[in-house]
mmCIF file with all atom_site columns, C-alpha atoms in Angstrom:
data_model
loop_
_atom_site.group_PDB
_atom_site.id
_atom_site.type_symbol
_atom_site.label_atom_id
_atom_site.label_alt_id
_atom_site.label_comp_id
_atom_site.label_asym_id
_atom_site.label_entity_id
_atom_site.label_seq_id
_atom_site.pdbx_PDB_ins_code
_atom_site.Cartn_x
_atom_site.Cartn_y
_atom_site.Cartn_z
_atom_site.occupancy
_atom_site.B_iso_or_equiv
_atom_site.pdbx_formal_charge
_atom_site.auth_seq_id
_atom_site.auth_comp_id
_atom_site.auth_asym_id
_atom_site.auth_atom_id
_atom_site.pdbx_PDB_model_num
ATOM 1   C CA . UNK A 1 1   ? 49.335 244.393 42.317  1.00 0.00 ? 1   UNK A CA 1
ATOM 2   C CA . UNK A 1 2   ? 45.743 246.033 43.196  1.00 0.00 ? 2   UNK A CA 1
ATOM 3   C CA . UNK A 1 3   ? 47.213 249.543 43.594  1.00 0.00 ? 3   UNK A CA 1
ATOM 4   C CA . UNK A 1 4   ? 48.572 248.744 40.227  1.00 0.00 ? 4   UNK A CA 1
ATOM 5   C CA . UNK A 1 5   ? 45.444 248.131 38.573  1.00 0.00 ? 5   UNK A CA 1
ATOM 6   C CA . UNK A 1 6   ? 43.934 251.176 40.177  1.00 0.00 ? 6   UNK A CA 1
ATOM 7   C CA . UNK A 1 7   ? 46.258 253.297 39.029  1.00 0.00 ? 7   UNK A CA 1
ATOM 8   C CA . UNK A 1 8   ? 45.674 251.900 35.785  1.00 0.00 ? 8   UNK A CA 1
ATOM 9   C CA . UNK A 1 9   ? 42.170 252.411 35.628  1.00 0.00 ? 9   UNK A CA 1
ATOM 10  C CA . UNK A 1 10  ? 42.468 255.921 36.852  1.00 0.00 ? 10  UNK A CA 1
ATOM 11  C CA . UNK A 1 11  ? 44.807 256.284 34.090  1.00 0.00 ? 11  UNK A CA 1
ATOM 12  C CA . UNK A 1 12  ? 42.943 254.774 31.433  1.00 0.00 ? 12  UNK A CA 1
ATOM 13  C CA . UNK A 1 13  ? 39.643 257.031 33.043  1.00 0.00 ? 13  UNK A CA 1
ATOM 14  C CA . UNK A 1 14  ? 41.374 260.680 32.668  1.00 0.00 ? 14  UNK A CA 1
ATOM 15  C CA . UNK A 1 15  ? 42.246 259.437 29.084  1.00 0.00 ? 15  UNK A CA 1
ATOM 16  C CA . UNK A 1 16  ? 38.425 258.750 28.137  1.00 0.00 ? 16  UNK A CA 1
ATOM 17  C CA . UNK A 1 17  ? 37.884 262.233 29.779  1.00 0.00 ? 17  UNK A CA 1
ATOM 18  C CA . UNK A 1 18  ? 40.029 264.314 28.083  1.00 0.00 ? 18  UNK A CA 1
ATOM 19  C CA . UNK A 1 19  ? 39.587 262.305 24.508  1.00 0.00 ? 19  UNK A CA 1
ATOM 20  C CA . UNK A 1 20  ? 35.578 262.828 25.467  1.00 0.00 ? 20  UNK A CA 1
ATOM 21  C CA . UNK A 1 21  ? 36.499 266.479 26.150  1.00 0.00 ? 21  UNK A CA 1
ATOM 22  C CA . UNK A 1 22  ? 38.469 266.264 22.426  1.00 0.00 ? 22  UNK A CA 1
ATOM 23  C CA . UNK A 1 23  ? 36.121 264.860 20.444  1.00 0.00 ? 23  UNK A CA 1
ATOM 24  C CA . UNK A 1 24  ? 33.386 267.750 21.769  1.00 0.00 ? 24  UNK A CA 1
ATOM 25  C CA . UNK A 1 25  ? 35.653 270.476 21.084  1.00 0.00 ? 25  UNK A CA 1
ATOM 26  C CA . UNK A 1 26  ? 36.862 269.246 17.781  1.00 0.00 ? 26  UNK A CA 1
ATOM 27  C CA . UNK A 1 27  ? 32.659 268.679 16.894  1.00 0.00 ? 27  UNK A CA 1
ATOM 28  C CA . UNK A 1 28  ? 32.235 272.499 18.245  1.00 0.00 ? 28  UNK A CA 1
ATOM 29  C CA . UNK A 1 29  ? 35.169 273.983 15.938  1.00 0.00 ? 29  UNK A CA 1
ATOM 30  C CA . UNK A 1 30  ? 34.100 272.441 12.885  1.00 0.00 ? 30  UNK A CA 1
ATOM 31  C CA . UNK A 1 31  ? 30.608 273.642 13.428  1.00 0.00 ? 31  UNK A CA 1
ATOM 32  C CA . UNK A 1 32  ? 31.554 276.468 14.010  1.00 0.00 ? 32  UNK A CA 1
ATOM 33  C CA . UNK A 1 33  ? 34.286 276.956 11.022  1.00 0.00 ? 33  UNK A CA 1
ATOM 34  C CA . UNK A 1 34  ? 31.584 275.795 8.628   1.00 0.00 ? 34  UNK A CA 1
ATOM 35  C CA . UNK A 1 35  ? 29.261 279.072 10.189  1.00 0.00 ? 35  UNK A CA 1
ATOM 36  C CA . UNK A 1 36  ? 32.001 280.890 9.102   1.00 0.00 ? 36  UNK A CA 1
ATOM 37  C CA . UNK A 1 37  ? 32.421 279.888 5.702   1.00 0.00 ? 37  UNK A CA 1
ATOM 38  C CA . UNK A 1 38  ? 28.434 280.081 5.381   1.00 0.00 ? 38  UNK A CA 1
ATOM 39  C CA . UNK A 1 39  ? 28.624 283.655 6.534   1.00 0.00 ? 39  UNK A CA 1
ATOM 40  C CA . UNK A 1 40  ? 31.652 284.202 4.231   1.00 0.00 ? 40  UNK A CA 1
ATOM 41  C CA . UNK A 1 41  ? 30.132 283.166 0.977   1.00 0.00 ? 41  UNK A CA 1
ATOM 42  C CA . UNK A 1 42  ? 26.782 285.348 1.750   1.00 0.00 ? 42  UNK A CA 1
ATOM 43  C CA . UNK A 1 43  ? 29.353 288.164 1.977   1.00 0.00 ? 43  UNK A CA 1
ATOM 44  C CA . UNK A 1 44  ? 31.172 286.875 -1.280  1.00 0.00 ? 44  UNK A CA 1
ATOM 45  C CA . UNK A 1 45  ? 27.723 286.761 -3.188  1.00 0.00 ? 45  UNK A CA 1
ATOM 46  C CA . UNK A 1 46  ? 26.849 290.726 -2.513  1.00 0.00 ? 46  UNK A CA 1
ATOM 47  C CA . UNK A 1 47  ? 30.129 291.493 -3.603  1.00 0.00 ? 47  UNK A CA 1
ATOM 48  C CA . UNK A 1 48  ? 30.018 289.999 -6.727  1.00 0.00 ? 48  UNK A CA 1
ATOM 49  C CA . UNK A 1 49  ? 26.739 291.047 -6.884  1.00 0.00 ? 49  UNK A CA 1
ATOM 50  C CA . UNK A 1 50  ? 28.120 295.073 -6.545  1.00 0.00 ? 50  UNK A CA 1
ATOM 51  C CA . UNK A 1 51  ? 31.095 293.728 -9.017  1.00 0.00 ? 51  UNK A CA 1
ATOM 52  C CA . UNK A 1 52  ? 28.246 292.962 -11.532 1.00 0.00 ? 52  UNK A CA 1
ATOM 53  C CA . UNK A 1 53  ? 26.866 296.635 -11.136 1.00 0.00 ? 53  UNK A CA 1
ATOM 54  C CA . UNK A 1 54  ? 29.872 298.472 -11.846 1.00 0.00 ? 54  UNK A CA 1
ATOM 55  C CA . UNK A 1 55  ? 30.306 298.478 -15.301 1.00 0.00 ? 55  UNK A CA 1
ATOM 56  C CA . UNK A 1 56  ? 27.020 299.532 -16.260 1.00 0.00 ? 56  UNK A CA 1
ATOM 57  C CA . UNK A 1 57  ? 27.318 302.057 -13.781 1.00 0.00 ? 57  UNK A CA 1
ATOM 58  C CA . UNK A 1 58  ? 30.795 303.193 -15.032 1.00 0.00 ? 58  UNK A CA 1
ATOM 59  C CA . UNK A 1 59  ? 29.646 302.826 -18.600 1.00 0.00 ? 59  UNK A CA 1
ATOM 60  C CA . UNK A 1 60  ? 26.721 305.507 -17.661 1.00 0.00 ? 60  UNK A CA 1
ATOM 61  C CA . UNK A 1 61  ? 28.999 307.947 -15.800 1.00 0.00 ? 61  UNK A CA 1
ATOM 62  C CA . UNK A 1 62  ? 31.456 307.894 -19.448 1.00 0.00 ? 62  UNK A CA 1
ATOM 63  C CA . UNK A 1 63  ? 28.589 309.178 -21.025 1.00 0.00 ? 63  UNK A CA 1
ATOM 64  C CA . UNK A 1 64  ? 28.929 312.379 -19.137 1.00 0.00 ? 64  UNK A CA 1
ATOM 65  C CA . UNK A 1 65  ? 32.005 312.307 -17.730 1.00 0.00 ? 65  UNK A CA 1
ATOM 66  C CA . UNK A 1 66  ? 34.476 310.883 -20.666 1.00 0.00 ? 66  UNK A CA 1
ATOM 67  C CA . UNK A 1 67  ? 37.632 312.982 -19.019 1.00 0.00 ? 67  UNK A CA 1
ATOM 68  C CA . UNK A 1 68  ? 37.202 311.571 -15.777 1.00 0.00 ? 68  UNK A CA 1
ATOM 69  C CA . UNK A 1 69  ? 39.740 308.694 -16.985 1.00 0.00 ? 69  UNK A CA 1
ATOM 70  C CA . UNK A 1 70  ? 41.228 308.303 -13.883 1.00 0.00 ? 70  UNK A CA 1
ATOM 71  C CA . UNK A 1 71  ? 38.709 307.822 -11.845 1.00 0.00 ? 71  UNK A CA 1
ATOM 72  C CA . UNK A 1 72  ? 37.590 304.891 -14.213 1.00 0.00 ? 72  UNK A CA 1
ATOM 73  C CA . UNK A 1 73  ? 40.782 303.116 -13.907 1.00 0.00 ? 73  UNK A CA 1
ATOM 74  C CA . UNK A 1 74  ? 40.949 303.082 -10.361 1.00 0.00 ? 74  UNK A CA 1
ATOM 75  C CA . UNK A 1 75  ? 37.532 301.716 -10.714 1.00 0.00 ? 75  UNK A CA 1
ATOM 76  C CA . UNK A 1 76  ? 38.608 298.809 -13.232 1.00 0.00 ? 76  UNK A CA 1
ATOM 77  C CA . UNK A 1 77  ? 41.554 297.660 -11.428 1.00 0.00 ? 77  UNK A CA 1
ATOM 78  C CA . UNK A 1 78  ? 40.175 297.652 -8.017  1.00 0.00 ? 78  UNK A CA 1
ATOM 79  C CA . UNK A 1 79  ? 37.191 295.171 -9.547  1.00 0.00 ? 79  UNK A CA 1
ATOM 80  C CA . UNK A 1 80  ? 40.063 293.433 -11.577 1.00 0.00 ? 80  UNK A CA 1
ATOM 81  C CA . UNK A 1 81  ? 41.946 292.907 -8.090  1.00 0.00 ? 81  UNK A CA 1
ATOM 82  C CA . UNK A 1 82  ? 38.458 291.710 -6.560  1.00 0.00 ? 82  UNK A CA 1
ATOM 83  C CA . UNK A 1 83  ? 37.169 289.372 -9.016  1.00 0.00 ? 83  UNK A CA 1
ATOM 84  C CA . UNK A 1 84  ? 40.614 287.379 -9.736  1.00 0.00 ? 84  UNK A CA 1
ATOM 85  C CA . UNK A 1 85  ? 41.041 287.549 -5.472  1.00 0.00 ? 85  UNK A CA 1
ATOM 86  C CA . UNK A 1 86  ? 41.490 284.167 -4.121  1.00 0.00 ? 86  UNK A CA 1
ATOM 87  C CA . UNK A 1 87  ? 41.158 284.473 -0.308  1.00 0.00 ? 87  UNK A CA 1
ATOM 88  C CA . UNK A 1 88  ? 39.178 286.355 1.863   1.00 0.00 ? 88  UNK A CA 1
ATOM 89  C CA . UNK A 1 89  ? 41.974 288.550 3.554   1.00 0.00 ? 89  UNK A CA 1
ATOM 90  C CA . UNK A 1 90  ? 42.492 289.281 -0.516  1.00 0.00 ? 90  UNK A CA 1
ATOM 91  C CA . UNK A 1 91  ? 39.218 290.101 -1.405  1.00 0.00 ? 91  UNK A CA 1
ATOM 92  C CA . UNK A 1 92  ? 38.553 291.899 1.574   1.00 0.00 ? 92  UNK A CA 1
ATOM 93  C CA . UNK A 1 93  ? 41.700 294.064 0.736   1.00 0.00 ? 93  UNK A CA 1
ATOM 94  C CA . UNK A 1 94  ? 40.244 294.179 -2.744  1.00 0.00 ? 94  UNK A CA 1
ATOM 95  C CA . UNK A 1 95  ? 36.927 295.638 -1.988  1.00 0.00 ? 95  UNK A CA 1
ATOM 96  C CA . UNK A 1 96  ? 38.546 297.962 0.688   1.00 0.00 ? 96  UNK A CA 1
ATOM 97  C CA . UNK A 1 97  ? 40.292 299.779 -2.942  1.00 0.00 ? 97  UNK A CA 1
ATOM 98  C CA . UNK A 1 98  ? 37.050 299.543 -4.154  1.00 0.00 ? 98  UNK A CA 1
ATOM 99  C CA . UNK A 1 99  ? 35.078 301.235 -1.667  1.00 0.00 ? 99  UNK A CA 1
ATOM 100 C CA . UNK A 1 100 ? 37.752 303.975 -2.188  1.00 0.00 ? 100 UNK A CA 1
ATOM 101 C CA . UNK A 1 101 ? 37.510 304.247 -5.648  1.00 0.00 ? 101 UNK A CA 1
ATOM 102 C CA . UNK A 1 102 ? 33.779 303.770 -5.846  1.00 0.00 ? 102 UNK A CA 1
ATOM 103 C CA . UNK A 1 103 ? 33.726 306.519 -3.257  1.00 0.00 ? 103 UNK A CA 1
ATOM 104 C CA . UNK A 1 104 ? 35.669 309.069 -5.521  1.00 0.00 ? 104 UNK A CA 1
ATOM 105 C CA . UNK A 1 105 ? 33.251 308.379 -8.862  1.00 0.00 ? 105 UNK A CA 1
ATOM 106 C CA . UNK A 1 106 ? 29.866 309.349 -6.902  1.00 0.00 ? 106 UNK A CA 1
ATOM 107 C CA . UNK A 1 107 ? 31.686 312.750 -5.644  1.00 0.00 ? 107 UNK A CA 1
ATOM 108 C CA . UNK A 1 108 ? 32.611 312.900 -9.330  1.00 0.00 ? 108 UNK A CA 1
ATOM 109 C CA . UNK A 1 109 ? 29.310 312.580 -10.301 1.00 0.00 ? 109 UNK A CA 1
ATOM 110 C CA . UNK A 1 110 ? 28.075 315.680 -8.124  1.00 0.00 ? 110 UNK A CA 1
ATOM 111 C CA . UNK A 1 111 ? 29.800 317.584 -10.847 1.00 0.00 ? 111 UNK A CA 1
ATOM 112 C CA . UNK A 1 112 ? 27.824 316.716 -14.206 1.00 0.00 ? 112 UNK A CA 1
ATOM 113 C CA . UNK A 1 113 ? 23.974 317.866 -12.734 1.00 0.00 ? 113 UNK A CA 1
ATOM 114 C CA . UNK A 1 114 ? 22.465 316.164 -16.082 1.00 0.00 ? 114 UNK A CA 1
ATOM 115 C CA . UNK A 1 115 ? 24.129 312.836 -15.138 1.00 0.00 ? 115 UNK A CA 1
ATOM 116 C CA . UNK A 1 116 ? 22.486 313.298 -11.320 1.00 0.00 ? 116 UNK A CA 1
ATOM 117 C CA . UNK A 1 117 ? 19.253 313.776 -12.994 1.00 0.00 ? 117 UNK A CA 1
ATOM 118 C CA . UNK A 1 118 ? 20.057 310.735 -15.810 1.00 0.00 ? 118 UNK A CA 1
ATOM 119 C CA . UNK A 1 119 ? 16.931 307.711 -15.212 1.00 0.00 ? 119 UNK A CA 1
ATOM 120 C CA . UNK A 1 120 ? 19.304 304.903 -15.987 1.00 0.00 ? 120 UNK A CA 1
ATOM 121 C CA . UNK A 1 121 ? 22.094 306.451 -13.533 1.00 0.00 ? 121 UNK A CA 1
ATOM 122 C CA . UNK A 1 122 ? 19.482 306.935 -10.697 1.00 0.00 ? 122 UNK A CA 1
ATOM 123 C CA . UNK A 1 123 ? 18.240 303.249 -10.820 1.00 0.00 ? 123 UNK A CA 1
ATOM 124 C CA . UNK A 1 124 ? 22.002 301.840 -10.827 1.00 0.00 ? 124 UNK A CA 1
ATOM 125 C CA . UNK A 1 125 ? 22.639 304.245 -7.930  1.00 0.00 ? 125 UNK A CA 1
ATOM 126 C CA . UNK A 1 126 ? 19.412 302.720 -6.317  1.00 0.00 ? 126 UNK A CA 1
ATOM 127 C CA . UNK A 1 127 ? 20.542 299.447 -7.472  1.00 0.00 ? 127 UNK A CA 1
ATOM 128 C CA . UNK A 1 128 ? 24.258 299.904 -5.623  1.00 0.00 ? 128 UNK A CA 1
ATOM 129 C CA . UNK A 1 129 ? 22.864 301.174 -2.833  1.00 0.00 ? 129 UNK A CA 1
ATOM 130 C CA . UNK A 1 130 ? 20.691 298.514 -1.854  1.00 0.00 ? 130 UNK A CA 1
ATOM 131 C CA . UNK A 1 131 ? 23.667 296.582 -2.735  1.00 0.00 ? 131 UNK A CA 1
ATOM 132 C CA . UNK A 1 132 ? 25.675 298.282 -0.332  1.00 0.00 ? 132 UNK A CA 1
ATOM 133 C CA . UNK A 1 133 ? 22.997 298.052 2.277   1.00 0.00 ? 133 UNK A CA 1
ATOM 134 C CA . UNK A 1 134 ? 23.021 294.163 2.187   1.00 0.00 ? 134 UNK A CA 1
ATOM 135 C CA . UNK A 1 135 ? 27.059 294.041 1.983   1.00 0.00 ? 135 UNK A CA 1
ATOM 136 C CA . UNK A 1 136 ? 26.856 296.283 5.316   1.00 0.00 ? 136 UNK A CA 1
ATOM 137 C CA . UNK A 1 137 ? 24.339 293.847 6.542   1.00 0.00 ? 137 UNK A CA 1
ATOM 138 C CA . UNK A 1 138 ? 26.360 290.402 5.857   1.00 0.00 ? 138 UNK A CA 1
ATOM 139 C CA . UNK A 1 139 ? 29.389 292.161 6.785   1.00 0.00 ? 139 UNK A CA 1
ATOM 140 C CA . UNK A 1 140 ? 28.498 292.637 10.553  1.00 0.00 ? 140 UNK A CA 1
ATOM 141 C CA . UNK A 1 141 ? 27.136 289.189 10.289  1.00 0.00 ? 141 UNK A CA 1
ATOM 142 C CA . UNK A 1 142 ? 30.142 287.761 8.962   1.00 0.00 ? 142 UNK A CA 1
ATOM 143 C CA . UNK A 1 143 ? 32.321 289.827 11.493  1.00 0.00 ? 143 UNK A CA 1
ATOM 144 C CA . UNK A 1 144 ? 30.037 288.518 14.696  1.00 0.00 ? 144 UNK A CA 1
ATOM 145 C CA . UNK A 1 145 ? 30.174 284.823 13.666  1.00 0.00 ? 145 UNK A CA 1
ATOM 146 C CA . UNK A 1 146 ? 34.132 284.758 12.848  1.00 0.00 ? 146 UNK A CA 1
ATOM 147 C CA . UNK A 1 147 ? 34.681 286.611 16.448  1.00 0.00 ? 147 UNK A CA 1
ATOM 148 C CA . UNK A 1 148 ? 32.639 283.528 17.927  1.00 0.00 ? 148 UNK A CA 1
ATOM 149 C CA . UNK A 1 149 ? 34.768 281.135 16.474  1.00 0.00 ? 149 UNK A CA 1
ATOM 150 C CA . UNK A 1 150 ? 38.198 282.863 17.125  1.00 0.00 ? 150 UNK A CA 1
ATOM 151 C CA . UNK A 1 151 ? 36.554 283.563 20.863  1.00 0.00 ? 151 UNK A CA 1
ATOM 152 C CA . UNK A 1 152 ? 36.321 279.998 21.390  1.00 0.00 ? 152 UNK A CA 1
ATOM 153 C CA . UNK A 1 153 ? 39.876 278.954 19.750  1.00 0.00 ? 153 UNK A CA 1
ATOM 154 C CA . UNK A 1 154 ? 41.541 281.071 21.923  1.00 0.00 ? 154 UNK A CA 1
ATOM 155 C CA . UNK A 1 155 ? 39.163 279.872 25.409  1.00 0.00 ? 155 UNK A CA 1
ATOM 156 C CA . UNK A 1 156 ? 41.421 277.327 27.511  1.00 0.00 ? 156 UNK A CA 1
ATOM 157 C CA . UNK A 1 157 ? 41.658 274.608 27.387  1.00 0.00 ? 157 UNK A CA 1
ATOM 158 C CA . UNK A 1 158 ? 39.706 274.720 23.605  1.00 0.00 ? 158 UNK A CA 1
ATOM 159 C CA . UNK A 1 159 ? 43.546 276.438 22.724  1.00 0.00 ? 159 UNK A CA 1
ATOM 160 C CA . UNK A 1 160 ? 45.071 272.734 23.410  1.00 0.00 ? 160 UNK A CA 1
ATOM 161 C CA . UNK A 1 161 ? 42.337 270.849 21.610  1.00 0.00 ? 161 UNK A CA 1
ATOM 162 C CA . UNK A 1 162 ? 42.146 273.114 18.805  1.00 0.00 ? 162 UNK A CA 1
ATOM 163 C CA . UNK A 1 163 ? 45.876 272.517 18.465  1.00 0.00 ? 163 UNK A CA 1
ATOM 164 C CA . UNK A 1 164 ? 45.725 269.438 18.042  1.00 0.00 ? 164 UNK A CA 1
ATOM 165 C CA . UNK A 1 165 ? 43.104 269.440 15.702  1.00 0.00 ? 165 UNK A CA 1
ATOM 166 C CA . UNK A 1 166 ? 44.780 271.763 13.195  1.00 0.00 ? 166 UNK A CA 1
ATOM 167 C CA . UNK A 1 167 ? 42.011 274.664 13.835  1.00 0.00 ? 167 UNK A CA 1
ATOM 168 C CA . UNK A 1 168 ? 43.988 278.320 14.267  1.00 0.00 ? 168 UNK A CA 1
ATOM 169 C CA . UNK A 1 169 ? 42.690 282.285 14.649  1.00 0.00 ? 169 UNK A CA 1
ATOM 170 C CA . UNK A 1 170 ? 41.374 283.555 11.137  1.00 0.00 ? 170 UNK A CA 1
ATOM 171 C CA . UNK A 1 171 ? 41.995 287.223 11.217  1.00 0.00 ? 171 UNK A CA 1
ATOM 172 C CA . UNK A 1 172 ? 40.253 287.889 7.700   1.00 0.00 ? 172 UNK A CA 1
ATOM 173 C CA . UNK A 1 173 ? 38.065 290.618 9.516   1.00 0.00 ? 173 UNK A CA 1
ATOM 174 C CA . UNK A 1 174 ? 36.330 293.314 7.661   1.00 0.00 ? 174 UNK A CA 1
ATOM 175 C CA . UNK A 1 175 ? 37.815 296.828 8.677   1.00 0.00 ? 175 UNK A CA 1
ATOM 176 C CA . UNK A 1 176 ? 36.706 299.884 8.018   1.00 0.00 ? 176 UNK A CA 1
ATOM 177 C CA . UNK A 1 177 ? 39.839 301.478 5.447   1.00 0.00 ? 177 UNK A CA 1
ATOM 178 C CA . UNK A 1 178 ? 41.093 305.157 5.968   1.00 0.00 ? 178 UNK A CA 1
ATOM 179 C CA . UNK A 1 179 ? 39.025 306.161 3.143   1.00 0.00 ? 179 UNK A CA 1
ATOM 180 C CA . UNK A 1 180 ? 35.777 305.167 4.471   1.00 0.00 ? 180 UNK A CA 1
ATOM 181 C CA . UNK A 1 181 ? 36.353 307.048 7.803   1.00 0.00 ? 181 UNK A CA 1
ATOM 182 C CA . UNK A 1 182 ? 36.593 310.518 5.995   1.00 0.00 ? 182 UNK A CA 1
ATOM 183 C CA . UNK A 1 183 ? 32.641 312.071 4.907   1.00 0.00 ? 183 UNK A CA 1
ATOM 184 C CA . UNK A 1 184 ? 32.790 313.117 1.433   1.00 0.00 ? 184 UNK A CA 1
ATOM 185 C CA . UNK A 1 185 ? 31.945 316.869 1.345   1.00 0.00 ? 185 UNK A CA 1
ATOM 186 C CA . UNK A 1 186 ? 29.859 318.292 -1.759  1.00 0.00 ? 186 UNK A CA 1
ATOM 187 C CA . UNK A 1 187 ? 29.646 322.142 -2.422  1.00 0.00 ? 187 UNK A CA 1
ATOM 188 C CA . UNK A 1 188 ? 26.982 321.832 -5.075  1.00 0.00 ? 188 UNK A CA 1
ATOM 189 C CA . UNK A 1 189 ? 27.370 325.365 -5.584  1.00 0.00 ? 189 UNK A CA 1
ATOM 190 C CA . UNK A 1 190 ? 31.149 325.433 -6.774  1.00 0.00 ? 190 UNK A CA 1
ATOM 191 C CA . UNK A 1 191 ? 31.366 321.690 -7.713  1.00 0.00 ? 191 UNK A CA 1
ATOM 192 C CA . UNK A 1 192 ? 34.038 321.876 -5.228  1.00 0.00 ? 192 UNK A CA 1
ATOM 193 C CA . UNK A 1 193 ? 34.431 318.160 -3.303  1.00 0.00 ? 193 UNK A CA 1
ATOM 194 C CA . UNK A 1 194 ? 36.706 317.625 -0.312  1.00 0.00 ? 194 UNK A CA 1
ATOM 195 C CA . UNK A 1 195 ? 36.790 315.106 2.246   1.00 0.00 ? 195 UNK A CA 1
ATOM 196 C CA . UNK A 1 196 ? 35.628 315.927 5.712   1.00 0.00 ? 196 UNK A CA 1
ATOM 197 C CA . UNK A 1 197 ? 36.964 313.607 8.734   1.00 0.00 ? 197 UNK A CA 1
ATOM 198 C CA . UNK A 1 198 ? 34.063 312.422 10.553  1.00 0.00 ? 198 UNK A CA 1
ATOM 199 C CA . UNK A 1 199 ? 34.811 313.217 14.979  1.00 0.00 ? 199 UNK A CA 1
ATOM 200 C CA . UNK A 1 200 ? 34.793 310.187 16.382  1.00 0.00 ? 200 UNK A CA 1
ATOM 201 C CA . UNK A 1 201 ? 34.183 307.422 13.710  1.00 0.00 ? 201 UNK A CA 1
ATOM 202 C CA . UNK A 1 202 ? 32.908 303.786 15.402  1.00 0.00 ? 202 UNK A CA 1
ATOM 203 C CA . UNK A 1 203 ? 35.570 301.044 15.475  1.00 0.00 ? 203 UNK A CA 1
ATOM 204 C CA . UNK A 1 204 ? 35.441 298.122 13.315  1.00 0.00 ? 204 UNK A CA 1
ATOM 205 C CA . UNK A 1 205 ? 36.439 295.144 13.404  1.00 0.00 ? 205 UNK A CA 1
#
């Protein structure tokens, strides 16, 4: 009868362990899942923010460049695909066809020199590039705080736990495309443009 009662209690004090050890892993993922989503809408609001830029900056460009039709429809359906994007995985695909096609209208642009020297052009190319600074920025910063979380997810015995309380891996990472790993290279002498592949470009998550 006593062995039985010890055996119970043992019982009964492995299960308040390991439901103590539940309950602080559960607290940890959602704290950490809610970083994430912080970081993720800072990284949503500069690229809307770039979105918002584009068509006064395309607008300008038409003013010089009216032939370049292409170009400008790559442009418009890569922000069409971005703005109507519902997940992050799909807006981060989104702005990857953007980058691209963004990419291809400034090496454009090296061909019309009166556009280069146009004052409203060279404050919406300031205006995109401190854009682009800050989407770099919160980027990285989105990146380093969704590797934390998916670090800790996959850290035993946080894999059982997190199981159980419905958290998984999120693998909406921010990778550098093919695109961005080449160096546009300008000849401003021919108005010749072709891409240059950069030696050893840094990994990205």
């Amino acid at each position: 009868m006593r062995k039985g009662i010890i055996a119970i209690v043992i019982i009964v004090v492995v299960l308040l362990v390991l439901f103590g050890q539940y309950v602080g892993v559960r607290n940890t993922l959602v704290t950490k899942n809610e970083a994430v989503k912080a970081a993720w809408s800072q990284v949503d609001i500069v690229l809307q923010r770039r979105a918002d830029l584009i068509p006064n900056l395309v607008e300008t460009v038409k003013g010089f460049a009216q032939q370049e039709q292409k170009v400008f429809g790559d442009i418009a359906a890569a922000r069409s695909r971005l703005l109507s994007a519902g997940t992050p995985q799909e807006r981060i695909a989104a702005n990857q066809q953007l980058d691209g096609a963004l990419g291809r209208l400034l090496v454009v642009v090296e061909n019309y020199p009166q556009l280069r020297s146009n004052e409203n052009f060279l404050r919406l190319q300031d205006e995109l590039a401190g854009t682009e600074n800050r989407i770099a920025v919160e980027r990285k910063r989105y990146n380093d705080t969704l590797q934390d979380y998916n670090t800790y997810v996959q850290r035993f015995p946080n894999n059982i736990y997190a199981g159980f309380a419905g958290f998984k891996i999120n693998d909406a990472y921010f990778a550098a495309s093919e695109g961005s790993r080449q160096t546009p290279k300008v000849d401003f002498g021919t108005g010749n443009t072709t891409p240059q592949s950069t030696p050893q470009p840094a990994p990205a998550r």
